[in-house]
Coordinates of C-alpha atoms and ligand atoms in Angstrom, one line a residue:
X1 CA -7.4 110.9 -44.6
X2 CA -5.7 114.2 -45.1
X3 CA -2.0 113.9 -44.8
X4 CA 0.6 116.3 -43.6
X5 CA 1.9 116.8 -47.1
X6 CA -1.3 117.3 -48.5
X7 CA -2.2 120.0 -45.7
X8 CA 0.8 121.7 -47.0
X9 CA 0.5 121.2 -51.0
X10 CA -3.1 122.1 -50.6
X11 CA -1.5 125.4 -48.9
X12 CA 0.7 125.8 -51.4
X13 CA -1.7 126.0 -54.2
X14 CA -4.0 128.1 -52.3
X15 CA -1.5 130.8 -51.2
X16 CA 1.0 130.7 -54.4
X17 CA 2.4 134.1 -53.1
X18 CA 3.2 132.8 -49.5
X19 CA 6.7 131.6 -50.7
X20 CA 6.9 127.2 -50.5
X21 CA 9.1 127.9 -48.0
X22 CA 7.1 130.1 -45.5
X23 CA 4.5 127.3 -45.5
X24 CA 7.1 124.4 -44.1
X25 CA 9.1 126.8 -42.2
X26 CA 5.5 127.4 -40.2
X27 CA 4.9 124.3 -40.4
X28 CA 7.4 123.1 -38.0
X29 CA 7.6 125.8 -36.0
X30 CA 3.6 125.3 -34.8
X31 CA 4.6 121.3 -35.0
X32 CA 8.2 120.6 -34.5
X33 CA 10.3 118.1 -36.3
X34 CA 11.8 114.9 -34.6
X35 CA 16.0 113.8 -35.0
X36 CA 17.3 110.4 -35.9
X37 CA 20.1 110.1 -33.7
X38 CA 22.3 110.7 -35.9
X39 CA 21.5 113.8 -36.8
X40 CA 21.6 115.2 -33.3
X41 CA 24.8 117.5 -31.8
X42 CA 27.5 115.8 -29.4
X43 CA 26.5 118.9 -27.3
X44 CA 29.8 121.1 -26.7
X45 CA 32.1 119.0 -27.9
X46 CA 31.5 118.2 -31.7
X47 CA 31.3 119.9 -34.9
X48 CA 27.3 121.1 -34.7
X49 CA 26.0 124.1 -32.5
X50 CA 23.8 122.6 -30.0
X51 CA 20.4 124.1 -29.2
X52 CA 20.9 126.8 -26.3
X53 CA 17.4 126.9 -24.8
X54 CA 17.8 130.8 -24.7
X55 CA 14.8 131.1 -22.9
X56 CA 11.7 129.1 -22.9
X57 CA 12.0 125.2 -23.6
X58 CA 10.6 125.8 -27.7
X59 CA 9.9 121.7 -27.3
X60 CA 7.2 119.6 -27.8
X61 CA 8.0 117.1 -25.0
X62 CA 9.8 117.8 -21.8
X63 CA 12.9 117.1 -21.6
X64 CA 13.3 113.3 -19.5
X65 CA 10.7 113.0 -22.6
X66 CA 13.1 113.4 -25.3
X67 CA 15.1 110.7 -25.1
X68 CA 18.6 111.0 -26.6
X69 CA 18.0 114.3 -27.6
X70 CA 18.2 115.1 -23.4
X71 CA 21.6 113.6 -23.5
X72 CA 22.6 115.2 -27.2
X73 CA 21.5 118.2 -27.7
X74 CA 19.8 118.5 -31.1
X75 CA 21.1 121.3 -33.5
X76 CA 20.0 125.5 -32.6
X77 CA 18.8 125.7 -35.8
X78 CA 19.0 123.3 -39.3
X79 CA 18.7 125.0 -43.2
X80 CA 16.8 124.0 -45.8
X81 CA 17.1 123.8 -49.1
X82 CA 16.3 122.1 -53.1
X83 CA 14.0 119.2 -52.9
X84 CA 11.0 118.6 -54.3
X85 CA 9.5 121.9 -53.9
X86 CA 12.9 123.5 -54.5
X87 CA 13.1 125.6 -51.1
X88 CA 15.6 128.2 -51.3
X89 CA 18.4 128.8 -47.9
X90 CA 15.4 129.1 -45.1
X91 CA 17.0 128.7 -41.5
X92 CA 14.7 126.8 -38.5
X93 CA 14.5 127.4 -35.5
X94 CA 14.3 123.7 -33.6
X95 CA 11.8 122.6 -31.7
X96 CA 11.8 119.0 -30.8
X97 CA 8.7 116.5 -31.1
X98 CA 9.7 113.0 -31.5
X99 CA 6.2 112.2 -32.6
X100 CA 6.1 114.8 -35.9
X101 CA 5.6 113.7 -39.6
X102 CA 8.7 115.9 -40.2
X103 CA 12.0 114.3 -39.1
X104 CA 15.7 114.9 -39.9
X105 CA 17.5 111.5 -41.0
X106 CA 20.0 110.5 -43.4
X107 CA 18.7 109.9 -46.5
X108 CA 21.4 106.6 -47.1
X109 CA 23.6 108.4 -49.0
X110 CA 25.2 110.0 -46.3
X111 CA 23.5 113.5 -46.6
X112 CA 20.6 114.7 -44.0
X113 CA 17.4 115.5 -45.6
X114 CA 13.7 116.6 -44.0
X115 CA 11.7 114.1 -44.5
X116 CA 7.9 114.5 -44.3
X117 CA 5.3 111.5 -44.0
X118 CA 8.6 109.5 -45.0
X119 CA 9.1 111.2 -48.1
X120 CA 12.3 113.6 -48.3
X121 CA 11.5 117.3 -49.2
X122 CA 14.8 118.7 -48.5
X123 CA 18.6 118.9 -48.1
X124 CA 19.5 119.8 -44.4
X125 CA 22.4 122.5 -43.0
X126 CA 23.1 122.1 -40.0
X127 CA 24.8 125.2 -38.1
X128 CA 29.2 124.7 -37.2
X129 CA 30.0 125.1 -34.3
X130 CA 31.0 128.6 -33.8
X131 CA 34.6 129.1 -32.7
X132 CA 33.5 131.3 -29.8
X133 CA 31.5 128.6 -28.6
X134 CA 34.6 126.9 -28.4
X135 CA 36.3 129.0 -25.0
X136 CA 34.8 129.0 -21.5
X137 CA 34.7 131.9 -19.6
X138 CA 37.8 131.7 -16.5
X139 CA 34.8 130.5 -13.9
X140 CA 34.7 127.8 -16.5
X141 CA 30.9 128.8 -17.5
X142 CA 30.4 128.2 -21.4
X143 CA 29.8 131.3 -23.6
X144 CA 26.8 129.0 -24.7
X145 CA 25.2 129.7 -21.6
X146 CA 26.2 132.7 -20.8
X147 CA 25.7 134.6 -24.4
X148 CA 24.2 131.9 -26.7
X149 CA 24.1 132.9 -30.7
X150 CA 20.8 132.3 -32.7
X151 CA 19.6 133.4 -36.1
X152 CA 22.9 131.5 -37.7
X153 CA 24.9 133.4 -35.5
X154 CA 23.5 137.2 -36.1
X155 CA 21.6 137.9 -32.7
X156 CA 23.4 137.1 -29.3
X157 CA 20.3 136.6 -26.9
X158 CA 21.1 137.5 -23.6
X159 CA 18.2 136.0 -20.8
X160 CA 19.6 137.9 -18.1
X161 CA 16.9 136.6 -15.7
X162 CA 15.7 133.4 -16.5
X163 CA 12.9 133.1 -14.9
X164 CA 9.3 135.7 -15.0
X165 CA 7.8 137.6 -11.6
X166 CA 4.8 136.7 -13.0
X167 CA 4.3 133.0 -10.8
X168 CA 1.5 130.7 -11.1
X169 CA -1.0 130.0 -13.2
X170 CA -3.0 133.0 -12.3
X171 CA -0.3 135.3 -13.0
X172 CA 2.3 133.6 -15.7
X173 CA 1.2 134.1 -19.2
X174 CA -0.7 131.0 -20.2
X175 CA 1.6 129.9 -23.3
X176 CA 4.9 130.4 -21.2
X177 CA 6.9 128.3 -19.8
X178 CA 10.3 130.1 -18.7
X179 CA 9.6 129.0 -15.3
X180 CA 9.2 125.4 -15.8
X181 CA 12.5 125.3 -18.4
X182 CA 14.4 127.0 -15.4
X183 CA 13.2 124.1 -13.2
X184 CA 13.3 121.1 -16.1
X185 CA 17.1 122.4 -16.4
X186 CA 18.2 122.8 -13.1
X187 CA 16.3 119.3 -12.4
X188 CA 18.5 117.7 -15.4
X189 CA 21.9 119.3 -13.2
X190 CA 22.3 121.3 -16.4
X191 CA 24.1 124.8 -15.4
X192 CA 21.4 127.8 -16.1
X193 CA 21.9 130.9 -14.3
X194 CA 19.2 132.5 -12.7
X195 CA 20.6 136.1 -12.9
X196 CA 23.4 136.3 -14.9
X197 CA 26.4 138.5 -13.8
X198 CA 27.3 141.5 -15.5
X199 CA 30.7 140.5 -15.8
X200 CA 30.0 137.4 -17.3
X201 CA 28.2 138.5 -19.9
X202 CA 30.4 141.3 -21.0
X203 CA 33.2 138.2 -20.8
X204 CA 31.5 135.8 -23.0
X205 CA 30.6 139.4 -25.4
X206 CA 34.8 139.6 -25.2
X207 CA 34.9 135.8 -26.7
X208 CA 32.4 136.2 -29.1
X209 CA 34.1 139.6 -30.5
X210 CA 36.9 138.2 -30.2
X211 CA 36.5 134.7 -32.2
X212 CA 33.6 136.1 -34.9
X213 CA 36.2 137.0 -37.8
X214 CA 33.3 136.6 -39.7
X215 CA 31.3 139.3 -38.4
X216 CA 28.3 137.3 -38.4
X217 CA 27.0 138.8 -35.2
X218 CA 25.1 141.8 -35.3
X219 CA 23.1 142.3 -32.7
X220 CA 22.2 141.6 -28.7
X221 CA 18.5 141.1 -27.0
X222 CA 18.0 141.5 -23.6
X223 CA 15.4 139.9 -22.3
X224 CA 14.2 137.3 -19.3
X225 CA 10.6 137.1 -16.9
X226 CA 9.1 140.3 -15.9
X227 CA 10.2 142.1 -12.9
X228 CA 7.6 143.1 -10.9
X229 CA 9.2 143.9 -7.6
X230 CA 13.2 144.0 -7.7
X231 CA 15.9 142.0 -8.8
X232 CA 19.2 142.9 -7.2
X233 CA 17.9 145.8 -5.7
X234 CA 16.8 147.2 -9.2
X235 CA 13.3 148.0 -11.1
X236 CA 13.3 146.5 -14.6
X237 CA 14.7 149.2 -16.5
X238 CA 17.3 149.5 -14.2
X239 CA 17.9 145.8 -14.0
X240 CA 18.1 145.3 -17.6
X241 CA 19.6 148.7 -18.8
X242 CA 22.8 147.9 -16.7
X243 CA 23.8 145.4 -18.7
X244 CA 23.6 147.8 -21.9
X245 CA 25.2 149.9 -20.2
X246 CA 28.7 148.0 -19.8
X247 CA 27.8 146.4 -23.1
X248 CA 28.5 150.1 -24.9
X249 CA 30.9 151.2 -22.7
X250 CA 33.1 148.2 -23.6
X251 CA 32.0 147.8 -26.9
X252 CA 30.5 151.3 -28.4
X253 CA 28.3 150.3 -31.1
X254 CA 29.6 146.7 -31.9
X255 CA 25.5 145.4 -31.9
X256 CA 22.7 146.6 -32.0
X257 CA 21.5 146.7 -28.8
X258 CA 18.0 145.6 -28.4
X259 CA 15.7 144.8 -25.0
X260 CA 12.4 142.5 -24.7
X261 CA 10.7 143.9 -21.2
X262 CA 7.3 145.0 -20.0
X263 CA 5.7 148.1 -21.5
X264 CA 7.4 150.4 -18.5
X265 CA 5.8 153.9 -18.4
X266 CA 8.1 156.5 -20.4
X267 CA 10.7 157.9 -17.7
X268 CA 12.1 154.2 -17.7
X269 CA 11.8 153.6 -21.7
X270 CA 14.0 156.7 -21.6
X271 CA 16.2 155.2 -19.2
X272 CA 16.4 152.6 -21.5
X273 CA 17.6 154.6 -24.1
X274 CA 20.2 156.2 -21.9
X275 CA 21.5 153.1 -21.3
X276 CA 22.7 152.7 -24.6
X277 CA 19.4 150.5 -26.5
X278 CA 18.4 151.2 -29.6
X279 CA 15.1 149.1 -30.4
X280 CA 12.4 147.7 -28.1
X281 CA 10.2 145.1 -27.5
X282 CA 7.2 145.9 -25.4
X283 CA 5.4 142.6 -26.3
X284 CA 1.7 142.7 -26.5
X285 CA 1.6 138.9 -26.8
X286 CA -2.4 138.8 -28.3
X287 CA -4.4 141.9 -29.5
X288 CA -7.7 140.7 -28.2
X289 CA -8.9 142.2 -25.3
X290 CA -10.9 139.6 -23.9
X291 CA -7.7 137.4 -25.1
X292 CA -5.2 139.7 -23.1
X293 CA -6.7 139.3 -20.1
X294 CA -7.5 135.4 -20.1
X295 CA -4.3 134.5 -21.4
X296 CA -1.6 136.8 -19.8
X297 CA -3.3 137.4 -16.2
X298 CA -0.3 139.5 -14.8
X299 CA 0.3 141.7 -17.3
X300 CA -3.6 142.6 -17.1
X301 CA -3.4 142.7 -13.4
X302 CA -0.4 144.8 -13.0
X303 CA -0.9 147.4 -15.9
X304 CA -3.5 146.4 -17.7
X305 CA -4.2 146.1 -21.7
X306 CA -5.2 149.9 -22.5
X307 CA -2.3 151.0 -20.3
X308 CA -0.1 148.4 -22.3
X309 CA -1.0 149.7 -25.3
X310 CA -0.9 153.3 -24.4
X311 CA 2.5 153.0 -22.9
X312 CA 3.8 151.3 -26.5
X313 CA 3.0 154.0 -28.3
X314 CA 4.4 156.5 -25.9
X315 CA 7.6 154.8 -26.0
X316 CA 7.6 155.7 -30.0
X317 CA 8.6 159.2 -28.4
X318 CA 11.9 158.0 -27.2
X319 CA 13.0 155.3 -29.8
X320 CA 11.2 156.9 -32.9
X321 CA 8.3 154.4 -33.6
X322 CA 10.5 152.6 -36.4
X323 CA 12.4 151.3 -33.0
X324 CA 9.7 149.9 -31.5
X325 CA 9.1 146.5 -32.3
X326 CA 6.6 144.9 -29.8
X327 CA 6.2 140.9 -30.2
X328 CA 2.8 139.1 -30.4
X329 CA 2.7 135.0 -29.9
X330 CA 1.2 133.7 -33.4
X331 CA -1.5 130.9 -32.7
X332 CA -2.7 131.5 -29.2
X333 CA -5.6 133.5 -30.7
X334 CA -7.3 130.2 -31.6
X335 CA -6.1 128.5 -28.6
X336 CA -9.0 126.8 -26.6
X337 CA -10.9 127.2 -24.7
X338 CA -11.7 130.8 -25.2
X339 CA -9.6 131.4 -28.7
X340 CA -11.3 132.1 -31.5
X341 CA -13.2 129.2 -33.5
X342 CA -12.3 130.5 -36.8
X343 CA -9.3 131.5 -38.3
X344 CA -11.6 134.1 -40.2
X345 CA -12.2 135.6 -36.9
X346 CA -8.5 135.1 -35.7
X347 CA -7.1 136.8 -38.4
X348 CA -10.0 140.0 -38.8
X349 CA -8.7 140.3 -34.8
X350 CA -4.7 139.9 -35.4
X351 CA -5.2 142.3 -38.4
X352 CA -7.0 145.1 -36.5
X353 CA -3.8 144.8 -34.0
X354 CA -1.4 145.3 -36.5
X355 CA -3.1 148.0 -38.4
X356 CA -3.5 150.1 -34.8
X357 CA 0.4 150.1 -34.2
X358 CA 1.1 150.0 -38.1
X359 CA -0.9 153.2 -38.2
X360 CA 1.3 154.9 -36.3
X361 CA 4.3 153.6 -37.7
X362 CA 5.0 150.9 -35.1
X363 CA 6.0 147.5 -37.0
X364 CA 4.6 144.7 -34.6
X365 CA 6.4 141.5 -35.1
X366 CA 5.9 137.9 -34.3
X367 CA 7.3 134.3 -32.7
X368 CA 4.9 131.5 -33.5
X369 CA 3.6 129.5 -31.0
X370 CA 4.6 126.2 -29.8
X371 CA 2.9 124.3 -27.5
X372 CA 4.6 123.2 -24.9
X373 CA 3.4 120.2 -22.8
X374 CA 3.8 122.4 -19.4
X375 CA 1.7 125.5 -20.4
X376 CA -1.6 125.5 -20.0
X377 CA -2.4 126.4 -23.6
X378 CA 0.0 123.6 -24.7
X379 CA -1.8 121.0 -22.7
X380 CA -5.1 122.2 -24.2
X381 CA -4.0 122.5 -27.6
X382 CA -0.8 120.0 -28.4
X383 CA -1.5 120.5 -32.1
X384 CA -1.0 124.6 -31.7
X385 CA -3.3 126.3 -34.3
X386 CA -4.4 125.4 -38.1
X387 CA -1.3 125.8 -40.2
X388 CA -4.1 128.0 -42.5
X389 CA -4.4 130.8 -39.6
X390 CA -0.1 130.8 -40.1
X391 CA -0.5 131.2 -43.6
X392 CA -3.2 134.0 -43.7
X393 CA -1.0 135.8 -41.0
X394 CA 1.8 136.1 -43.1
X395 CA -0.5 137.5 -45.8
X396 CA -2.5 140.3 -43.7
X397 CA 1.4 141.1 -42.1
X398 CA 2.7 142.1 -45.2
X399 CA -0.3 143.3 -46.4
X400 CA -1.0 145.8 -43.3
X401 CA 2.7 146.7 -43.6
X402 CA 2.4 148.0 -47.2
X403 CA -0.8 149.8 -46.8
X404 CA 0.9 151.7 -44.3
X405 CA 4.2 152.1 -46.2
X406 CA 6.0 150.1 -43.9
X407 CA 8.8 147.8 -44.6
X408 CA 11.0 145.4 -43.0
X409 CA 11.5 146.4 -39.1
X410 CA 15.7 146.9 -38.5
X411 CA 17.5 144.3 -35.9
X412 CA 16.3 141.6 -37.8
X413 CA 18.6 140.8 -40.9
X414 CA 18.2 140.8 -44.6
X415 CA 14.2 140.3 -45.3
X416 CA 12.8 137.9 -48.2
X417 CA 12.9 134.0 -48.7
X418 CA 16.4 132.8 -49.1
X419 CA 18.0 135.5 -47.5
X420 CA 16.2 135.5 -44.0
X421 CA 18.3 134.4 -40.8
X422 CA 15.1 134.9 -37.8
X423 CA 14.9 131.7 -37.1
X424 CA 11.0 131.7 -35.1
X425 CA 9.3 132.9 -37.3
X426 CA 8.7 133.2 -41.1
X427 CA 7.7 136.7 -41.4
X428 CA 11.2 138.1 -42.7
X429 CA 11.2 135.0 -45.5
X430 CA 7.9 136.1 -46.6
X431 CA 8.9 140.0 -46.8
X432 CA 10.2 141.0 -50.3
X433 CA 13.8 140.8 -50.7
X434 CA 15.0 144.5 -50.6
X435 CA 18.4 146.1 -49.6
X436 CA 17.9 147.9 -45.8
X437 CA 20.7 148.8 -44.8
X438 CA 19.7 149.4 -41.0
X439 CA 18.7 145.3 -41.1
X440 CA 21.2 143.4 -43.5
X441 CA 24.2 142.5 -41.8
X442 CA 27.7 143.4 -43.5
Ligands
SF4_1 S1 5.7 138.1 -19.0 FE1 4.6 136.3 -19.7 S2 5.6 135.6 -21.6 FE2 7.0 137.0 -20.5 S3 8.3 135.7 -19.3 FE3 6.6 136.3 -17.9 S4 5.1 134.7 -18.1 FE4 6.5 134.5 -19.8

């Protein structure tokens, strides 16, 4: 019987220019990697930055399922390197799964390693605590909750509204679960603010300026569910411009100011820009059509795929299409039961995506998938997709993106293995490792 390891060393020696440590980064990202005890966070109070759940749960189990690591939260992120295949500095995004070949342990020595199929592959960093992290706002909210640090610290992500307009399973996209974390965390009595107060936020921004001597953070997402109708009396752009808005009248060009929301027709994507954002993310979450509209129901209801797509590149008037940055989910294209059966197929139709918006100069990016137990898709597919479609992505990305003269898109640090900081992906390790000034932070 195959092993994990040998799915990934048979990878490996398949794909010899995917770097080692694109394949296990992908790896657990699609799969998720389970804590000894030891190695989890004492939440708030310790020495490790605890995992924020910025927006969607990112676990394999829910959380009365996760045993101590509901009561201590495991790490945001863990590092990897050396080991057997010699894995240069490649950050992680955690995603709990207390039943995965992959788990973080000390290796009796004292040090935390990865271990895979019991066999340790690599040292393991796991993120301090920042100091900012450290202060509560004077309501006595944490700045963890409030403005919560990912990427080792570069990108402050900002849910604003955590939960999506888009209710119920004929409207909420099918591999989402943003609603169900708000409930699973409210249920747990853990504080997670629906709609987060301007104030607060530019309160917890104050701390974090104030207590990153380092100047490790570079950069803010807004982002949260869809707005439909109205939140606080406002439209989307409205809603989520405002709190740009304060943001760079406080702090004039401190980040880069960055916003995940629908494709909004262009009058609001200017807005946007007014407000003070500099790149966004008008997610088109699966290129195929048939795809679109079985696995994100509301956005196909409410606008509809062609006007999605039309809108996207009509927002490349306003930002300048190098500013435009829309998000796909990596995996659900083979997600049953109506994915594709093939990753042949999978990747000929992720490919034709990118190369429509690379085309025009509009560098798509992606978060891979993970299943969660609450989504529809995760229920259907617990395994996610073939670690092989992962692979092949990363190949046909950087591929399209050369053909077209592309390079690494800004907002998302320094590109290439051993450099990279995005944490949900592996697409900036697998990018060559060149100077950009617009994406490495100082
Ligand atoms: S639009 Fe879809 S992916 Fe985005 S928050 Fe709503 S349900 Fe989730």
């Amino acid at each position: 019987m195959q092993t994990r390891t040998d799915l990934i060393e048979d990878l490996m020696g398949r794909f010899p220019h995917i770097p080692r440590e694109a394949v296990i980064k992908e790896d657990l990202l699609r799969g998720g990697m389970a804590f000894d005890d030891s190695a989890l966070s004492d939440n708030e109070n310790g020495d490790v930055k605890p995992k924020s759940y910025f927006i969607f749960s990112f676990d394999h189990r829910t959380l009365p399922e996760l045993g101590t690591a509901a009561l201590r939260r495991p790490p945001e992120e863990i590092v990897l390197t050396g080991g057997p295949y010699g894995l240069r500095r490649t950050v992680v995004s955690v995603r709990v799964n207390p039943d995965s070949p992959y788990r973080v342990k000390d290796d009796g020595s004292g040090a935390l390693q990865l271990f895979l199929d019991d066999r340790p592959i690599a040292y393991v960093g796991l993120p301090p605590m920042p100091e900012y992290y450290r202060h509560r706002l004077a309501n006595g909210k944490s700045v963890m909750e409030v403005a919560p640090t990912i990427q080792w610290g570069y990108l402050v992500y900002l849910t604003v509204f955590r939960v999506c307009q888009y209710f119920g399973a004929k409207e909420e996209c099918q591999y989402c679960d943003i609603n169900h974390n708000w409930r699973q965390h409210k249920a747990a009595g853990r504080p997670y603010t629906g709609v987060k107060p301007v104030d607060e936020v530019l309160e917890a921004m104050e701390i974090i300026d104030r207590y990153d001597t380092a100047g490790a953070s570079r950069a803010y997402t807004l982002t949260g569910g869809s707005v439909t109708s109205k939140v606080d009396g406002l439209a989307e752009a409205d809603f989520y411009g405002r709190y740009a808005k304060a943001i760079e009248e406080r702090f004039p060009g401190r980040w880069i100011g960055k916003v995940v929301a629908q494709a909004l027709p262009k009058d609001d994507v200017q807005r946007f820009h007014d407000y003070g954002i500099r790149i966004y993310h008008p997610n088109y979450e699966v290129w195929d059509k048939r795809l679109f509209e079985l696995y994100c129901p509301g956005k196909e209801r409410y606008v509809g795929r062609e006007e999605w797509h039309r809108r996207i590149l009509d927002s490349a008037d306003v930002f300048g299409p190098r500013n435009v940055i829309p998000n796909f989910v990596a995996g659900v294209e083979m997600a049953a039961p109506y994915g594709f059966a093939t990753v042949d197929e999978a990747i000929d139709s992720t490919a034709e995506g990118l190369e429509y918006f690379m085309s025009r100069g509009i560098t798509p990016r992606f978060t891979t998938w993970c299943p969660e137990p609450t989504t529809p898709l995760g229920r259907t597919n617990p395994q996610g997709a073939p670690l092989e479609y992962h692979i092949r992505l990363l190949e046909v990305y950087r591929a399209t993106m050369e053909a077209n003269g592309l390079s690494s898109p800004p907002g998302y640090g320094p590109p290439g293995a051993g450099n990279a900081v995005f944490s949900v992906s592996s697409f900036m390790d697998s990018l060559p490792a060149e100077e950009s000034p617009a994406a490495t932070p100082a």
